[in-house]
Coordinates of C-alpha atoms in Angstrom, one line a residue:
M520 CA 87.3 129.3 -10.1
L521 CA 84.1 129.0 -12.1
G522 CA 81.0 130.6 -10.7
F523 CA 77.7 128.8 -10.6
F524 CA 76.1 130.9 -13.4
D525 CA 79.1 130.3 -15.5
L526 CA 78.6 126.6 -15.0
L527 CA 74.9 126.9 -16.0
R528 CA 75.9 128.8 -19.2
L529 CA 78.7 126.3 -20.1
E530 CA 76.4 123.3 -19.4
L531 CA 73.7 124.8 -21.6
R532 CA 76.3 125.3 -24.4
S533 CA 77.4 121.7 -24.1
L534 CA 73.9 120.5 -24.2
F535 CA 72.8 122.5 -27.2
A536 CA 76.0 122.2 -29.1
D537 CA 75.8 118.4 -29.2
R538 CA 73.3 117.4 -31.9
A539 CA 73.2 113.7 -30.7
I540 CA 72.1 114.8 -27.2
L541 CA 69.5 117.2 -28.5
L542 CA 68.2 114.6 -30.9
T543 CA 68.0 112.0 -28.1
L544 CA 66.3 114.2 -25.5
F545 CA 63.8 116.0 -27.8
G546 CA 63.8 114.5 -31.2
G547 CA 63.5 111.0 -29.7
I548 CA 60.4 112.0 -27.8
L549 CA 58.7 113.3 -31.0
F550 CA 59.7 110.2 -32.9
Y551 CA 58.5 107.7 -30.4
S552 CA 55.3 109.6 -29.5
F553 CA 54.3 109.3 -33.1
L554 CA 55.7 105.9 -34.1
Y555 CA 55.0 103.7 -31.1
P556 CA 51.2 104.0 -30.8
Q557 CA 50.6 103.5 -34.6
P558 CA 50.2 99.7 -34.4
Y559 CA 47.7 100.1 -31.6
L560 CA 45.4 102.8 -33.0
K561 CA 42.8 100.2 -34.1
Q562 CA 42.5 99.3 -30.4
T563 CA 41.4 95.7 -30.7
P564 CA 42.2 93.0 -33.3
R565 CA 39.5 92.6 -36.0
E566 CA 38.9 90.2 -38.9
L567 CA 41.3 87.6 -37.5
P568 CA 41.8 84.6 -39.9
V569 CA 40.1 81.5 -38.6
V570 CA 39.8 78.1 -40.2
L571 CA 36.6 75.9 -39.9
V572 CA 36.5 72.2 -39.1
N573 CA 32.9 71.2 -39.8
E574 CA 32.4 67.5 -39.1
D575 CA 28.6 67.8 -39.2
G576 CA 27.9 69.4 -42.5
S577 CA 24.3 70.2 -41.6
Q578 CA 22.4 73.4 -42.4
L579 CA 22.6 74.4 -38.7
S580 CA 26.3 74.0 -38.6
R581 CA 26.7 76.1 -41.8
R582 CA 24.5 78.7 -40.1
L583 CA 26.8 78.8 -37.1
A584 CA 29.8 79.2 -39.4
F585 CA 28.1 82.1 -41.2
M586 CA 27.3 83.8 -37.8
A587 CA 30.9 83.3 -36.7
D588 CA 32.1 84.9 -39.9
A589 CA 29.7 87.8 -39.4
T590 CA 31.3 88.8 -36.1
P591 CA 33.7 91.7 -36.2
E592 CA 36.5 89.7 -34.6
V593 CA 36.6 86.7 -36.8
K594 CA 37.0 86.0 -40.5
L595 CA 36.6 82.4 -41.8
V596 CA 39.3 82.0 -44.4
D597 CA 39.0 78.3 -45.2
E598 CA 37.4 75.0 -44.2
V599 CA 39.6 72.0 -43.6
A600 CA 38.8 68.4 -43.1
S601 CA 40.6 67.7 -39.7
L602 CA 41.8 69.3 -36.6
E603 CA 45.4 68.3 -37.5
E604 CA 45.2 70.2 -40.7
A605 CA 43.8 73.2 -38.9
Q606 CA 46.6 73.1 -36.3
R607 CA 49.1 72.9 -39.2
R608 CA 47.6 76.0 -40.7
I609 CA 47.9 77.9 -37.4
N610 CA 51.5 76.8 -36.9
A611 CA 52.3 78.0 -40.4
G612 CA 50.9 81.4 -39.6
E613 CA 48.1 81.0 -42.2
A614 CA 45.4 81.3 -39.5
R615 CA 45.2 82.6 -36.0
G616 CA 42.5 80.2 -34.7
L617 CA 40.0 77.5 -35.5
L618 CA 36.3 76.7 -35.0
H619 CA 35.5 73.0 -34.6
I620 CA 31.8 71.8 -35.1
P621 CA 31.6 68.2 -33.9
R622 CA 29.9 65.3 -35.7
H623 CA 26.1 65.0 -35.0
F624 CA 25.9 68.6 -34.0
Y625 CA 22.4 69.1 -35.5
R626 CA 21.1 65.7 -34.2
D627 CA 22.3 66.3 -30.6
I628 CA 20.8 69.8 -30.5
M629 CA 17.4 68.5 -31.7
L630 CA 17.5 65.8 -29.1
G631 CA 18.2 68.4 -26.4
R632 CA 21.7 67.1 -25.6
T633 CA 24.7 69.2 -24.6
V634 CA 26.9 70.0 -27.5
T635 CA 30.5 71.2 -27.1
L636 CA 32.0 73.5 -29.7
G637 CA 35.8 73.7 -30.1
Y638 CA 37.5 77.0 -30.1
A639 CA 41.3 77.5 -30.4
G640 CA 43.5 80.6 -30.9
D641 CA 47.0 81.7 -31.1
S642 CA 47.8 82.6 -27.4
S643 CA 51.1 84.2 -28.2
Y644 CA 49.2 87.5 -28.1
F645 CA 46.5 87.3 -25.5
L646 CA 44.3 90.0 -27.0
V647 CA 44.4 88.1 -30.3
Y648 CA 43.4 84.9 -28.5
G649 CA 40.8 86.7 -26.5
S650 CA 39.2 88.4 -29.6
I651 CA 39.0 85.0 -31.4
V652 CA 37.4 83.3 -28.5
Q653 CA 35.1 86.3 -27.9
G654 CA 33.9 86.3 -31.5
L655 CA 33.4 82.5 -31.7
A656 CA 31.7 82.4 -28.3
S657 CA 29.4 85.2 -29.3
A658 CA 28.3 83.4 -32.4
G659 CA 27.8 80.1 -30.5
G660 CA 25.9 81.9 -27.7
T661 CA 23.7 83.7 -30.2
L662 CA 22.8 80.5 -31.9
A663 CA 22.1 78.8 -28.6
A664 CA 19.8 81.7 -27.6
Q665 CA 17.9 81.4 -30.8
I666 CA 17.4 77.7 -30.4
K667 CA 16.3 78.1 -26.8
V668 CA 13.8 80.9 -27.7
S669 CA 12.4 78.8 -30.5
R670 CA 11.8 75.9 -28.0
L671 CA 10.1 78.2 -25.5
L672 CA 7.8 79.5 -28.3
A673 CA 7.0 76.0 -29.3
H674 CA 5.9 75.2 -25.7
G675 CA 3.5 78.2 -25.7
E676 CA 5.7 80.8 -24.0
P677 CA 4.9 84.3 -25.2
L678 CA 7.6 86.0 -27.3
P679 CA 8.5 88.7 -24.7
G680 CA 8.9 86.2 -22.0
A681 CA 10.8 83.8 -24.2
S682 CA 13.2 86.5 -25.4
Q683 CA 13.9 87.6 -21.8
G684 CA 13.8 84.3 -20.0
W685 CA 15.9 82.1 -22.2
S686 CA 18.9 82.6 -19.8
A687 CA 18.8 82.7 -16.0
V688 CA 21.9 84.9 -15.9
S689 CA 22.4 88.2 -17.7
L690 CA 25.9 89.6 -17.8
N691 CA 26.6 93.3 -17.7
L692 CA 30.3 93.7 -18.5
V693 CA 31.8 97.1 -17.5
P694 CA 35.5 97.6 -18.2
V695 CA 37.1 99.6 -15.4
F696 CA 40.7 100.4 -16.2
N697 CA 40.6 99.8 -20.0
P698 CA 37.3 101.3 -21.2
T699 CA 38.0 100.5 -24.9
M700 CA 39.3 96.9 -24.1
G701 CA 42.1 97.6 -26.6
Y702 CA 45.8 97.7 -26.9
L703 CA 46.1 101.5 -26.8
N704 CA 44.9 102.0 -23.2
Y705 CA 46.6 98.8 -22.1
V706 CA 50.1 99.2 -23.5
V707 CA 50.8 102.8 -24.4
P708 CA 50.5 104.6 -21.0
G709 CA 53.1 102.5 -19.3
V710 CA 55.5 102.4 -22.3
F711 CA 55.3 106.2 -22.6
V712 CA 56.7 106.4 -19.1
L713 CA 59.4 104.0 -20.0
I714 CA 60.3 106.0 -23.1
L715 CA 60.6 109.1 -20.9
H716 CA 62.9 107.2 -18.6
Q717 CA 65.1 105.7 -21.3
I718 CA 65.5 108.9 -23.3
L719 CA 66.4 110.9 -20.2
L720 CA 68.9 108.2 -19.1
M721 CA 70.6 108.3 -22.6
G722 CA 70.7 112.1 -22.8
A723 CA 72.3 112.6 -19.4
A724 CA 74.7 109.7 -19.9
L725 CA 75.7 111.0 -23.3
L726 CA 76.6 114.4 -21.9
G727 CA 78.9 112.9 -19.1
S728 CA 80.5 110.2 -21.2
T729 CA 81.2 112.7 -24.0
Q730 CA 83.1 114.9 -21.6
N731 CA 85.0 111.9 -20.2
Q732 CA 85.9 110.8 -23.8
I733 CA 87.3 114.3 -24.5
T734 CA 89.4 114.2 -21.4
V735 CA 90.8 110.7 -22.1
R736 CA 91.8 112.0 -25.6
G737 CA 93.7 114.8 -24.1
G738 CA 91.2 117.6 -24.5
K739 CA 90.3 120.2 -21.9
G740 CA 87.0 121.4 -20.6
Y741 CA 85.3 123.4 -17.8
W742 CA 84.1 120.2 -16.1
Q743 CA 87.8 119.4 -15.2
L744 CA 88.0 122.6 -13.1
A745 CA 84.5 123.0 -11.8
P746 CA 83.7 122.0 -8.2
T747 CA 81.7 118.7 -8.1
G748 CA 78.7 119.9 -6.2
P749 CA 77.9 123.0 -8.3
L750 CA 78.6 121.0 -11.5
L751 CA 76.1 118.3 -10.5
L752 CA 73.5 121.0 -9.5
A753 CA 74.0 122.9 -12.8
R754 CA 73.7 119.7 -14.9
T755 CA 70.6 118.8 -13.0
L756 CA 68.9 122.2 -13.7
V757 CA 70.0 122.4 -17.3
I758 CA 68.5 119.0 -18.2
A759 CA 65.6 118.6 -15.7
V760 CA 63.9 122.0 -16.3
P761 CA 63.7 121.7 -20.2
Y762 CA 62.8 118.0 -19.9
F763 CA 59.5 118.9 -18.2
I764 CA 58.3 119.9 -21.7
P765 CA 58.6 116.3 -23.1
I766 CA 57.0 115.0 -19.9
T767 CA 53.9 117.2 -20.2
Y768 CA 53.8 116.6 -24.0
M769 CA 53.9 112.8 -23.6
L770 CA 51.6 112.5 -20.6
G771 CA 49.3 115.3 -21.5
F772 CA 49.0 116.2 -25.2
C773 CA 49.7 112.7 -26.5
F774 CA 47.2 111.1 -24.2
D775 CA 44.5 113.5 -25.3
A776 CA 45.5 113.1 -29.0
Y777 CA 45.3 109.3 -28.9
G778 CA 42.2 109.3 -26.7
I779 CA 43.9 107.5 -23.8
A780 CA 41.9 107.6 -20.6
R781 CA 43.2 109.8 -17.8
E782 CA 42.0 109.9 -14.2
A783 CA 44.5 112.1 -12.4
S784 CA 44.8 115.9 -12.4
A785 CA 47.7 117.6 -14.1
S786 CA 49.1 118.7 -10.8
E787 CA 49.1 115.1 -9.4
V788 CA 50.8 113.8 -12.5
L789 CA 53.5 116.5 -12.4
L790 CA 54.0 116.0 -8.7
F791 CA 54.6 112.3 -9.1
A792 CA 56.7 112.9 -12.2
L793 CA 59.1 115.2 -10.3
P794 CA 61.0 112.6 -8.3
F795 CA 60.7 110.2 -11.2
E796 CA 62.5 112.6 -13.4
L797 CA 65.1 113.5 -10.8
A798 CA 65.9 109.9 -9.9
T799 CA 66.2 109.0 -13.6
L800 CA 68.4 112.0 -14.2
M801 CA 70.7 111.2 -11.3
L802 CA 71.1 107.6 -12.6
G803 CA 71.9 108.9 -16.1
I804 CA 74.5 111.3 -14.7
L805 CA 76.0 108.3 -12.7
I806 CA 76.2 106.2 -15.8
G807 CA 77.7 109.0 -17.8
A808 CA 80.4 109.6 -15.2
L809 CA 81.4 105.9 -15.2
C810 CA 81.7 105.7 -19.0
T811 CA 84.6 107.0 -21.1
R812 CA 83.1 106.2 -24.5
R813 CA 79.9 107.9 -25.6
D814 CA 78.5 105.0 -27.6
I815 CA 78.4 102.6 -24.6
P816 CA 75.5 104.2 -22.5
S817 CA 73.0 104.3 -25.4
Q818 CA 73.6 100.6 -26.3
A819 CA 73.3 99.4 -22.8
I820 CA 70.2 101.5 -22.1
L821 CA 68.4 100.4 -25.3
L822 CA 69.1 96.7 -24.5
S823 CA 67.5 97.1 -21.1
S824 CA 64.2 98.4 -22.4
M825 CA 62.4 95.1 -23.0
P826 CA 63.4 93.6 -19.6
L827 CA 62.2 96.8 -17.9
V828 CA 58.8 96.6 -19.5
F829 CA 58.3 93.0 -18.3
V830 CA 59.5 93.5 -14.7
A831 CA 57.1 96.5 -14.3
G832 CA 54.2 94.0 -14.0
F833 CA 51.6 95.6 -16.3
I834 CA 52.4 93.6 -19.5
W835 CA 53.6 90.4 -17.8
P836 CA 52.4 89.2 -14.4
I837 CA 54.9 90.1 -11.8
E838 CA 54.4 86.7 -10.1
M839 CA 55.9 85.1 -13.2
V840 CA 59.1 87.2 -13.1
P841 CA 62.1 85.6 -11.3
E842 CA 62.4 87.1 -7.8
P843 CA 66.0 88.3 -8.3
L844 CA 64.9 90.4 -11.3
V845 CA 62.0 91.8 -9.3
W846 CA 64.3 92.8 -6.5
I847 CA 66.7 94.5 -9.0
S848 CA 63.8 96.4 -10.6
Y849 CA 63.0 98.0 -7.2
W850 CA 66.3 100.0 -7.5
L851 CA 65.4 101.4 -10.9
P852 CA 63.2 104.5 -11.3
S853 CA 61.3 103.1 -14.2
T854 CA 59.6 100.4 -12.2
A855 CA 58.2 102.7 -9.5
G856 CA 57.5 105.4 -12.2
M857 CA 55.4 103.0 -14.4
Q858 CA 53.6 101.4 -11.6
G859 CA 52.7 104.7 -9.8
M860 CA 51.7 106.5 -13.0
L861 CA 49.4 103.7 -14.1
R862 CA 47.7 103.5 -10.7
L863 CA 47.4 107.3 -10.5
N864 CA 46.5 108.2 -14.1
Q865 CA 44.8 105.1 -15.5
M866 CA 43.3 103.4 -12.4
G867 CA 42.1 106.5 -10.6
A868 CA 44.1 105.9 -7.4
D869 CA 44.4 108.7 -4.9
F870 CA 47.8 110.3 -4.5
A871 CA 48.0 108.8 -0.9
Q872 CA 47.7 105.3 -2.5
V873 CA 50.8 105.9 -4.6
Q874 CA 52.8 107.7 -1.9
P875 CA 55.0 104.6 -1.1
L876 CA 56.1 104.6 -4.7
W877 CA 56.6 108.4 -4.6
W878 CA 58.8 108.2 -1.5
R879 CA 60.7 105.3 -3.1
L880 CA 61.5 107.6 -6.1
W881 CA 62.7 110.3 -3.7
G882 CA 64.9 107.7 -2.0
L883 CA 66.4 106.7 -5.3
T884 CA 67.0 110.4 -6.1
L885 CA 69.0 110.8 -2.9
L886 CA 70.9 107.5 -3.5
Y887 CA 71.8 108.1 -7.1
G888 CA 72.5 111.8 -6.4
A889 CA 75.1 110.8 -3.8
L890 CA 76.6 108.2 -6.1
S891 CA 76.7 110.7 -9.0
W892 CA 78.5 113.2 -6.8
W893 CA 81.1 110.6 -5.9
A894 CA 81.4 109.4 -9.5
L895 CA 82.0 112.9 -10.8
H896 CA 84.5 113.6 -8.1
W897 CA 86.3 110.3 -8.6
R898 CA 86.3 110.8 -12.4
K899 CA 87.9 114.3 -12.2
R900 CA 90.8 112.8 -10.2
S901 CA 91.2 109.6 -12.2
L902 CA 90.9 110.8 -15.8
P903 CA 94.1 113.0 -15.8
M904 CA 96.1 110.0 -14.7
T905 CA 94.4 107.9 -17.4
A906 CA 95.2 110.4 -20.1
M907 CA 98.8 110.5 -19.0
A908 CA 99.0 106.8 -19.0
N909 CA 97.7 106.8 -22.6
G910 CA 100.4 109.3 -23.6
T911 CA 97.9 112.1 -24.4

């Protein structure tokens, strides 16, 4: 009978002897922590190509086009004759938006009439669309303010009063949860949690499925003789304790290195991360116990990454996700992990406000822990018969 410390030693040997598992658990963290944020380091889109449709041709309309091109968000790449041509250029990917200056633009402004400028942008990426509209609206608003101030001066209004009183409303925009208004603080924190989830799932599943594959092929191992409970506990300790290093690296060092805003203390983050890690690990052990080929878990887990991002509700509105998918997501540690960590670490929520998600993760830990024990116990009894049936 194997003792518990023997199991710890053997599990550690299995973990560190398998390069694929080591590369997944630790190399994958380093790879994704460097690679994934690279497209978002510039924070917000700049110099987006926009085409101009100028049906007025006046000096004032050319002045507006120059002001739009001078904004950091927009770069006028061409002038076309019609909206249809501008739309064709956008559909072909040659431009991301358009600015339409209507006919009689100058005349209507001089007569004091309301003029409507046309803005359009590629809404496939809402930050791209928002940047285009922001740049064009900024140029239009600045020109409108200049015209209004000039009229106030013409009516004898002093310059200080004209410059301050041209608008009855003054906006003071203060971003709360995304201080840079960019991709980095919007996307990366949640995706980092998903990366930790997926890599831990794959590593734990690889270990179990590899052992099952060896047994099916007629090999022998300590896992066939070990009691189920001590084996599960030893595997949990062997993977969970070292994996706290990637967790602190991703949610601590990487956040500081990339300048991602953090609101929670390190103790709160680690306290919330504990049931998230254990629930994910138990689910990975369960998947590994059910698979007899080591290539299957990684493929299935990788294919689930994009759906898991969208059902978490921070990239795509949760109200637009089909209800059955939302219900299924409640049973996955990634959903509660991403939602809770974003509220705690990025939105400044108190720990009491994320406790429902914290307790849900503990419930998933117990659920998948019990299922993992059953699957390991069932697999030890079924694999010898499977091997005999295959003639091994």
